[in-house]
Coordinates of N, CA and C in Angstrom, one line a residue:
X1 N -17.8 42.6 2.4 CA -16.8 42.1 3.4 C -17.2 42.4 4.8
X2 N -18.2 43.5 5.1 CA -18.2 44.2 6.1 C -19.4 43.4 6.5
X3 N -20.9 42.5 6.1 CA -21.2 41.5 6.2 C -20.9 40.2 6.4
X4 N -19.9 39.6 5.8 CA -19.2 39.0 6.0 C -18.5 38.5 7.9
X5 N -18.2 39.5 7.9 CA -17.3 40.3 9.2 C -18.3 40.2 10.3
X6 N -19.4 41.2 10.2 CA -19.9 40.6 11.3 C -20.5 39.4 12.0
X7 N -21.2 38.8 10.4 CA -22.2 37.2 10.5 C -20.9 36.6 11.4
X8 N -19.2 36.9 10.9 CA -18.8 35.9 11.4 C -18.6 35.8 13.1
X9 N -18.5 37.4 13.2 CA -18.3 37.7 14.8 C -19.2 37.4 15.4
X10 N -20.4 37.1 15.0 CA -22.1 36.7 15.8 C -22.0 35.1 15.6
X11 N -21.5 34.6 14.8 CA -21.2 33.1 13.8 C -20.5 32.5 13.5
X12 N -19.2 32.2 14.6 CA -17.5 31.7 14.1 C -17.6 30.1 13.6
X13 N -18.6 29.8 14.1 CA -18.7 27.8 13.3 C -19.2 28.1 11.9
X14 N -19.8 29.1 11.1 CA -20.5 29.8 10.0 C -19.0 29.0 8.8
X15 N -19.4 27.8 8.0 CA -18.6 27.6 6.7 C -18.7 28.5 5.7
X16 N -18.2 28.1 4.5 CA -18.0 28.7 3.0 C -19.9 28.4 2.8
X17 N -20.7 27.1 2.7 CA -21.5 27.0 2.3 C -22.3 28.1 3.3
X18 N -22.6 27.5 4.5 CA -23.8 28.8 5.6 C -23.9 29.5 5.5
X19 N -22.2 30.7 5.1 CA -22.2 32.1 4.8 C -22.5 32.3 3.7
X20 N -22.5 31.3 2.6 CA -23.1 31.6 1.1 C -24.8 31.5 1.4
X21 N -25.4 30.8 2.1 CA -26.5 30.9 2.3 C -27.2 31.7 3.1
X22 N -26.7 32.6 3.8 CA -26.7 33.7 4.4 C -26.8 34.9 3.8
X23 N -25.6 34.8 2.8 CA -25.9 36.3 1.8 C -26.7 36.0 0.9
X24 N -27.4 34.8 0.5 CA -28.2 34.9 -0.5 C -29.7 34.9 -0.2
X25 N -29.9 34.6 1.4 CA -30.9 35.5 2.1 C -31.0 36.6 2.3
X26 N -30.1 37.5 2.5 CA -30.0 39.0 2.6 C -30.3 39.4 1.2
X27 N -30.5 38.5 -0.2 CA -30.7 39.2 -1.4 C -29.0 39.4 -2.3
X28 N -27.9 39.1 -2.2 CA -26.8 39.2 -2.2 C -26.9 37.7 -3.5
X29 N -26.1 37.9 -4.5 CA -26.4 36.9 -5.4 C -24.7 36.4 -5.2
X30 N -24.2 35.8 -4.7 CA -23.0 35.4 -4.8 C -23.0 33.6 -4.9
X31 N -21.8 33.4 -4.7 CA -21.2 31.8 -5.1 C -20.5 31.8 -4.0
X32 N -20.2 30.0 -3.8 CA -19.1 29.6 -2.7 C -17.8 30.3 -3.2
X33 N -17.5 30.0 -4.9 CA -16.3 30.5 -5.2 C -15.7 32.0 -4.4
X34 N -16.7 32.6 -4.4 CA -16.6 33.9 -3.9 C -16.5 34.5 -2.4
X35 N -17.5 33.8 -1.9 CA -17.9 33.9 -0.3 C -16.2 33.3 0.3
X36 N -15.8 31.7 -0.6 CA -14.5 31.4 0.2 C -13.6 32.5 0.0
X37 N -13.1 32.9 -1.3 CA -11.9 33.8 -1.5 C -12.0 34.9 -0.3
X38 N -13.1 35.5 -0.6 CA -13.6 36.9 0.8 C -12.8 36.0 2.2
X39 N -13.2 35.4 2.3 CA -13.1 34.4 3.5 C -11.5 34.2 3.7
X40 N -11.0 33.8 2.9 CA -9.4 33.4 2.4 C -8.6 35.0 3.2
X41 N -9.3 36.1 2.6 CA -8.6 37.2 2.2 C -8.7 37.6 3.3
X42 N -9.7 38.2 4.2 CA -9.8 38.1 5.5 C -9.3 37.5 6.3
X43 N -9.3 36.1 6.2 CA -7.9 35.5 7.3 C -9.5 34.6 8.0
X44 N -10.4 34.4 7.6 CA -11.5 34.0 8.6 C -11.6 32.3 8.4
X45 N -11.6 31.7 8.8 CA -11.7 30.4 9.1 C -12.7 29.8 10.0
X46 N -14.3 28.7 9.7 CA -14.6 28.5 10.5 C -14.1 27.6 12.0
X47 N -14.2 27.5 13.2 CA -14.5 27.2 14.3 C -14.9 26.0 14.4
X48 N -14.4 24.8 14.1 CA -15.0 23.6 14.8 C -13.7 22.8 15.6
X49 N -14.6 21.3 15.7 CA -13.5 20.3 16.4 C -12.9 19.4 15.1
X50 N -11.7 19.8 15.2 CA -10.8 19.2 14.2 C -10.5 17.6 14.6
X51 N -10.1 16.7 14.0 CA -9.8 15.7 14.5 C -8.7 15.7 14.9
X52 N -8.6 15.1 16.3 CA -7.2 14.7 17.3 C -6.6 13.5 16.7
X53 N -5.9 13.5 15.9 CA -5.5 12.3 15.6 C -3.9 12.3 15.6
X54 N -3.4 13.3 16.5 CA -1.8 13.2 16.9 C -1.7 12.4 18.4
X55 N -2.5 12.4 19.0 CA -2.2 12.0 20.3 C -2.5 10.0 20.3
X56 N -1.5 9.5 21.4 CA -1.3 7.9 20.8 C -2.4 7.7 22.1
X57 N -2.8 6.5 21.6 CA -3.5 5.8 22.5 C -2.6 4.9 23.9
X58 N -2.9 5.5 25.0 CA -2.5 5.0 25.8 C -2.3 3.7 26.3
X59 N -3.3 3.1 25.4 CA -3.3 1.2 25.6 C -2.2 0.9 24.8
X60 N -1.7 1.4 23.9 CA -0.7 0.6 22.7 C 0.4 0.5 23.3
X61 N 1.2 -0.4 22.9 CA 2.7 -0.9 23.0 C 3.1 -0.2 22.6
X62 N 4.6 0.4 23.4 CA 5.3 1.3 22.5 C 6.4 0.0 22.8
X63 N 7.0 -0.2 20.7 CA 7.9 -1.1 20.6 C 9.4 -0.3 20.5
X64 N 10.3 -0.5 20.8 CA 12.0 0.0 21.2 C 12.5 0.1 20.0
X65 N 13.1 1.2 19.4 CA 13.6 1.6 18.5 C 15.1 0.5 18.4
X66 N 15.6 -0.6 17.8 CA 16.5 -1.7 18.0 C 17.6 -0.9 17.0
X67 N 17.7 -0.5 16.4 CA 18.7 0.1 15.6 C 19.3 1.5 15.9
X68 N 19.2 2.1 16.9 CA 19.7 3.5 17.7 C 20.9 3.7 17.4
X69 N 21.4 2.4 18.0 CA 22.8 2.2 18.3 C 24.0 1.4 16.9
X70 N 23.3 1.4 15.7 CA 23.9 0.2 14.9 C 24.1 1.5 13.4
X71 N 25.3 1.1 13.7 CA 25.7 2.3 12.6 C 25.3 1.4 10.9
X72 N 24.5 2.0 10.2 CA 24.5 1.5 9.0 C 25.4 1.8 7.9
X73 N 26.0 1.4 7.2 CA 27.0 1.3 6.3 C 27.2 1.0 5.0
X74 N 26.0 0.1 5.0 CA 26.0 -0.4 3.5 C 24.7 -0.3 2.7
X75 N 24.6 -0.9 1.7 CA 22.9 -1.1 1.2 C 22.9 -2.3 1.6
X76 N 21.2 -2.7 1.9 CA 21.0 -3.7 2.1 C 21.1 -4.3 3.6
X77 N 21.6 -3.6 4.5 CA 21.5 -3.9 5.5 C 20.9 -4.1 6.7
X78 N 19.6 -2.9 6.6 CA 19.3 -2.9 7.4 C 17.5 -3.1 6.6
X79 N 16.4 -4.2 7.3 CA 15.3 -4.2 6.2 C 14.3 -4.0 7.4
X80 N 13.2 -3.1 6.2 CA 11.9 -3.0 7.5 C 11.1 -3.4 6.6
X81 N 9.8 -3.7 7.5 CA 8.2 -3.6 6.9 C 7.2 -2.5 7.3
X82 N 6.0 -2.2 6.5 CA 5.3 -1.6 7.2 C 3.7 -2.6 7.1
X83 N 3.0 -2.5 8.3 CA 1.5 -3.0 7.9 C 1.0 -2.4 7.8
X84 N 0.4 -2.7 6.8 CA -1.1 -2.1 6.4 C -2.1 -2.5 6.9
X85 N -3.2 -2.2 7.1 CA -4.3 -2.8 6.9 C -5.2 -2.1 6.7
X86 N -5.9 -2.9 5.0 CA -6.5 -2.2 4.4 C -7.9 -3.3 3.9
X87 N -8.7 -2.5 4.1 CA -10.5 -3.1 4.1 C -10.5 -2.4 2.7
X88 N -11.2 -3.6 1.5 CA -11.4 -3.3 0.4 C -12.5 -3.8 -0.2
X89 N -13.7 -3.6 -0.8 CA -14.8 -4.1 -0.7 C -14.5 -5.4 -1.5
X90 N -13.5 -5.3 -2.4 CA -13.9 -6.8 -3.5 C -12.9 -7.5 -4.0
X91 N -11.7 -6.8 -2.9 CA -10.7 -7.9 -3.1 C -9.9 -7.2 -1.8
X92 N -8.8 -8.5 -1.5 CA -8.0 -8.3 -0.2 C -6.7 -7.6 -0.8
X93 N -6.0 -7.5 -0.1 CA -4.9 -7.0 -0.1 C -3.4 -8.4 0.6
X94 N -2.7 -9.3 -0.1 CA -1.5 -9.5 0.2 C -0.8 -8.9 1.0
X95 N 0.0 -8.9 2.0 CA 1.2 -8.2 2.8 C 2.3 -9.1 3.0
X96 N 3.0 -8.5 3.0 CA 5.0 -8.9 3.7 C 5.0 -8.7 5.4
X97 N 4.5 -9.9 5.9 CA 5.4 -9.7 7.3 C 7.1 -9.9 7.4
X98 N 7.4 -9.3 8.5 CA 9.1 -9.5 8.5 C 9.0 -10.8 9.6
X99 N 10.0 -11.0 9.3 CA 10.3 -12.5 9.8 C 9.8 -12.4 11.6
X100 N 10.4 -10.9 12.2 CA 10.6 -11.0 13.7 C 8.7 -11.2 13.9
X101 N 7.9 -10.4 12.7 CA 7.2 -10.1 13.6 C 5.8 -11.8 13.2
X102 N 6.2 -12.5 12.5 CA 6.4 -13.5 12.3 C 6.3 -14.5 14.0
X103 N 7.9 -14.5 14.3 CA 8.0 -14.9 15.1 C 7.3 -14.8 16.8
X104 N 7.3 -13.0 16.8 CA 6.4 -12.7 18.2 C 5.1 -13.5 18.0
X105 N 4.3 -13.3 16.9 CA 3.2 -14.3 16.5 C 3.2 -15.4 17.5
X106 N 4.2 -16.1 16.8 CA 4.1 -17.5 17.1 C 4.4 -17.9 18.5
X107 N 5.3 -17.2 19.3 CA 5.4 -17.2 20.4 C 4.8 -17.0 21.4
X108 N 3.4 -16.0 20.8 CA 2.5 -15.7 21.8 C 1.4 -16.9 21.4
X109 N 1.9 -17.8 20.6 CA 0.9 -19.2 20.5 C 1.7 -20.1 21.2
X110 N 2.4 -19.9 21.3 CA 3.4 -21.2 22.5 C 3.1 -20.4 24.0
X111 N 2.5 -19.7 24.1 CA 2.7 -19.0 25.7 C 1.6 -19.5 25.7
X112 N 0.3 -20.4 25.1 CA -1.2 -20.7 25.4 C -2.1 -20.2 24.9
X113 N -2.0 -18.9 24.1 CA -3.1 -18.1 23.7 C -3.5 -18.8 22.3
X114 N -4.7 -18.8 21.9 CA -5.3 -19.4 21.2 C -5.3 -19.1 19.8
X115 N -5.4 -19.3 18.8 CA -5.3 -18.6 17.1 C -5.8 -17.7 17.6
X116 N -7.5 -17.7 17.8 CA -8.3 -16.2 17.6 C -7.4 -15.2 18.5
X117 N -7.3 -15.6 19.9 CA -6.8 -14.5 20.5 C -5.4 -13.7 19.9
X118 N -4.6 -14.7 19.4 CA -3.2 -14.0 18.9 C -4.2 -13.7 17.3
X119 N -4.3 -13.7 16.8 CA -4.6 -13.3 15.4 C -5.5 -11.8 15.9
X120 N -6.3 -11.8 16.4 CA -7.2 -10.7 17.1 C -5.5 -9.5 17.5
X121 N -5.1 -10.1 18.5 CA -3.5 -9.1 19.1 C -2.8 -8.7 17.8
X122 N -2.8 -9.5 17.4 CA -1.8 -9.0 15.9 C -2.5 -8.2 14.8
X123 N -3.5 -8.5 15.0 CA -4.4 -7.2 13.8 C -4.6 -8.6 12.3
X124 N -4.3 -9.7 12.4 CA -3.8 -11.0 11.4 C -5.5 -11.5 11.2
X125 N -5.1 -12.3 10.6 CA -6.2 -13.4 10.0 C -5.9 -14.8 10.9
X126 N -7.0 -15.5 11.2 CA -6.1 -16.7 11.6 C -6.0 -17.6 10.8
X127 N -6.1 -17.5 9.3 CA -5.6 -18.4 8.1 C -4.1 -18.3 8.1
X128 N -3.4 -16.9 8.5 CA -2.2 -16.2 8.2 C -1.4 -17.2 9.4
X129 N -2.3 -17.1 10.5 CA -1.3 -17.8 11.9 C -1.5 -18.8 11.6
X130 N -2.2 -19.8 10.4 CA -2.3 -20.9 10.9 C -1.2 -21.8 9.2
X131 N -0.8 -20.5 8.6 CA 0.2 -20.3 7.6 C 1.4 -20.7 7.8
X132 N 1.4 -19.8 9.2 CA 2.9 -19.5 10.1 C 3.1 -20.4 10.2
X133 N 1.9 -21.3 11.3 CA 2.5 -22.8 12.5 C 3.1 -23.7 11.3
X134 N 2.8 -23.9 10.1 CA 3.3 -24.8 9.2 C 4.9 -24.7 8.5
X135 N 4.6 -23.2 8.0 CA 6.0 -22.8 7.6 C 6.4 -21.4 8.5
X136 N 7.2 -21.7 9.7 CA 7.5 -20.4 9.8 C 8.5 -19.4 8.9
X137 N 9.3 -20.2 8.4 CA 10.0 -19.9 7.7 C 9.0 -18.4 6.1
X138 N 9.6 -17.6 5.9 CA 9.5 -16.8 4.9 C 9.3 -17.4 3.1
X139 N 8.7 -18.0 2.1 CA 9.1 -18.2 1.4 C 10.1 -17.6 0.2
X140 N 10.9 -18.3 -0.3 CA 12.0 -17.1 -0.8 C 11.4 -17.0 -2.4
X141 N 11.1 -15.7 -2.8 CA 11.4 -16.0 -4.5 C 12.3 -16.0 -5.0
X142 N 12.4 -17.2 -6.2 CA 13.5 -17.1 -7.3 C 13.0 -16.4 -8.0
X143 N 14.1 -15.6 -8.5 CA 13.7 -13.7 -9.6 C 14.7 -15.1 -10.6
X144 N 13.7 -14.7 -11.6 CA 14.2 -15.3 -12.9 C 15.1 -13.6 -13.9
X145 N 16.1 -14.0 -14.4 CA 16.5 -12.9 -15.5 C 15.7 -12.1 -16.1
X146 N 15.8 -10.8 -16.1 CA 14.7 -10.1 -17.2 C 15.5 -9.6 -18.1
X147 N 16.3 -10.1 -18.6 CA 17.1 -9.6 -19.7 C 17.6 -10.9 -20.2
X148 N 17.4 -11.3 -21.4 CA 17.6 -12.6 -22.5 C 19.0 -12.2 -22.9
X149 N 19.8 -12.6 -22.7 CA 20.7 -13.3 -23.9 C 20.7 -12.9 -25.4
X150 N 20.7 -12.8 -26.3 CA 19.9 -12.7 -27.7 C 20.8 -14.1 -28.6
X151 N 22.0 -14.2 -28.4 CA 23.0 -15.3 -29.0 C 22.3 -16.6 -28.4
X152 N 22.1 -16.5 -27.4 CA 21.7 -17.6 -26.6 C 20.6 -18.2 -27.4
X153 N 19.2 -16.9 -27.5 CA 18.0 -17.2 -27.7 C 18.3 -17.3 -29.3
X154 N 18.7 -16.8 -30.2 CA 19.1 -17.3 -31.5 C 19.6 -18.8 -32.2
X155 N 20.8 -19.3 -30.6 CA 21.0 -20.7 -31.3 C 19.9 -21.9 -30.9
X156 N 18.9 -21.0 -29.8 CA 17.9 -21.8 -29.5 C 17.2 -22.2 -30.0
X157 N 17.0 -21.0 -31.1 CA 15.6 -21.3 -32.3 C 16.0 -21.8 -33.0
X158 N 17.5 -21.6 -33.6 CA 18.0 -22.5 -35.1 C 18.3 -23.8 -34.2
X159 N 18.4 -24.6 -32.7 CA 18.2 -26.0 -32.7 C 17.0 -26.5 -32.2
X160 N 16.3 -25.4 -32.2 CA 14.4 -26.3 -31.9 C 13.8 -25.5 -32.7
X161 N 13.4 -25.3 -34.2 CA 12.5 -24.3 -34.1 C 11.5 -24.4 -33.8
X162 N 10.6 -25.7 -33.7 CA 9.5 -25.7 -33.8 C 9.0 -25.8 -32.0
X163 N 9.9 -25.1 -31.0 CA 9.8 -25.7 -29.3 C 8.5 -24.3 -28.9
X164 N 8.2 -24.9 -28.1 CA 7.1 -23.9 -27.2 C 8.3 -22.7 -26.7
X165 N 7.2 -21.6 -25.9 CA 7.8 -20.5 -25.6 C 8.5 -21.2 -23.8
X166 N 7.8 -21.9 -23.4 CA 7.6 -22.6 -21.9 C 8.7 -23.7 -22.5
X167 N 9.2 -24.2 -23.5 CA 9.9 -24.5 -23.1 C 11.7 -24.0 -23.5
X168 N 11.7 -23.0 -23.9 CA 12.8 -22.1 -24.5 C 12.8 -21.5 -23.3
X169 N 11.7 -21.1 -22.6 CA 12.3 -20.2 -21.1 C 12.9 -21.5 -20.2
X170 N 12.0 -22.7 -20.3 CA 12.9 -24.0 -19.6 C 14.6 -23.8 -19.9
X171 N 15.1 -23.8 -20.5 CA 16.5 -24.0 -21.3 C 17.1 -23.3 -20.6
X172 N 16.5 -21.6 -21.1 CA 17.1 -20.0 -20.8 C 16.4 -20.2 -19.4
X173 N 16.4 -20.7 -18.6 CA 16.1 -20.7 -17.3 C 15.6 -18.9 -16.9
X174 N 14.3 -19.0 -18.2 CA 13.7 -17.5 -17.5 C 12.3 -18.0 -18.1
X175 N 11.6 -16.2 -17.9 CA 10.1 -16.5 -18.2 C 9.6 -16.5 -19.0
X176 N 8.2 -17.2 -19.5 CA 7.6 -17.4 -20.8 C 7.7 -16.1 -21.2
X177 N 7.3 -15.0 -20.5 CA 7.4 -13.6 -20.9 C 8.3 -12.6 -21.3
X178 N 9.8 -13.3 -20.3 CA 10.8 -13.0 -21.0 C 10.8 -13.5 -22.9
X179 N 11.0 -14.4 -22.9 CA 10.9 -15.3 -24.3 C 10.0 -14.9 -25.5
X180 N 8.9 -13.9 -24.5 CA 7.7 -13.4 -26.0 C 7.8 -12.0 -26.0
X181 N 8.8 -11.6 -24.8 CA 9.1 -10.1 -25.4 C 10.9 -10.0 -26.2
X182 N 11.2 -10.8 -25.8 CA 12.8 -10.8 -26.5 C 12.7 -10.9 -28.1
X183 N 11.5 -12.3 -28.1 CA 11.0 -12.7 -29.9 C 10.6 -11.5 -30.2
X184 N 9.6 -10.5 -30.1 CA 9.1 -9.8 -30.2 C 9.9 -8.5 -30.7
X185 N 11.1 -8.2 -30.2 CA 12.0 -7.7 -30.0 C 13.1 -8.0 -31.3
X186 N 13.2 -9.0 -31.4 CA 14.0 -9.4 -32.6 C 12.9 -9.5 -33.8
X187 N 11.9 -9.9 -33.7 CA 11.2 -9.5 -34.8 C 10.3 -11.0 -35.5
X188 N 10.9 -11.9 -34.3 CA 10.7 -12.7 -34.7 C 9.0 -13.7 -34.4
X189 N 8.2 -14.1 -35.2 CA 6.0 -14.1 -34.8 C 6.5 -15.6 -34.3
X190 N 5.1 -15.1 -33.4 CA 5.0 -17.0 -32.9 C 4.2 -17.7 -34.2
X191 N 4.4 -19.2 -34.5 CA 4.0 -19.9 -35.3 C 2.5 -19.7 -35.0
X192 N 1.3 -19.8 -36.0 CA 0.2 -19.9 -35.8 C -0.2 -21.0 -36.3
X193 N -1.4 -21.6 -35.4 CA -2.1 -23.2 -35.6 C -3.4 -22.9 -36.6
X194 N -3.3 -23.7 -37.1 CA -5.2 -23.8 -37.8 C -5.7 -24.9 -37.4

């Protein structure tokens, strides 16, 4: 430790690995395992430049907190998004924009600025802005049931037995999926072809 101690006082940038290669110059047979715990136990830590990554960049927008003042109350009331953006080598990533931020988009394309420029400002694609100009609107999904009926799905089979799965979710206005885990469920095999 008293090696240790000094390399570090002559050596404060000195890591777990340097100091292990240090005492194993001096003849000293040790491990990182070891060299860190000493290290640990002593309180020694090396000395570099850590990354600043608390401080904001001076060029960015700071956008206004809109809800300060809006007492929330319920569920459901109040909805956010977050963006990501995420580089993946071999597939993209899908995202949710929120409607508003949707709309500043599009606004800064009515003020004259061009796809690239506004898609470039927004961090976007310009397939995405050029998505927008068509529908601004949000698409909505219909959530089909995830939970079958079973009486339902029973008089269905005794008046079609012989119907597809696609079309029994047609009927039960749900998913083929629903329909092959409910059978499944009741016990009941899909027909096989030869």
């Amino acid at each position: 430790m008293n090696l240790l101690d000094q390399q570090y006082t002559k050596t404060p940038f000195y890591g777990v690995k340097r100091m292990t290669a240090y005492l194993r110059q001096l003849g000293y047979q040790v491990g990182e395992k070891r060299v860190r715990r000493l290290l640990r136990q002593m309180g020694l830590d090396a000395i570099y430049q850590h990354p600043n990554t608390s401080k904001p960049n001076s060029e960015n927008q700071v956008y206004p907190y809109l809800l300060r003042h809006v007492p929330i109350s319920r569920c459901n009331q109040v909805w956010s998004t977050d963006i990501v953006k995420s580089h993946k080598k071999y597939y993209t990533i899908k995202m949710a924009y929120s409607q508003d931020y949707r709309q500043l988009a599009l606004q800064k394309l009515e003020e004259g600025y061009s796809i690239r420029e506004t898609a470039e400002y927004f961090k976007i694609s310009t397939r995405t802005l050029q998505t927008w100009k068509k529908s601004p609107e949000r698409k909505r999904r219909v959530f089909k049931p995830l939970k079958i009926d079973t009486e339902l799905l029973l008089k269905d089979i005794e008046d079609y037995p012989d119907a597809y799965q696609y079309e029994r979710a047609q009927r039960l206005k749900c998913s083929t999926s629903g329909i092959c885990t409910a059978l499944k469920r009741l016990g009941i095999t899909q027909k096989k072809r030869h």
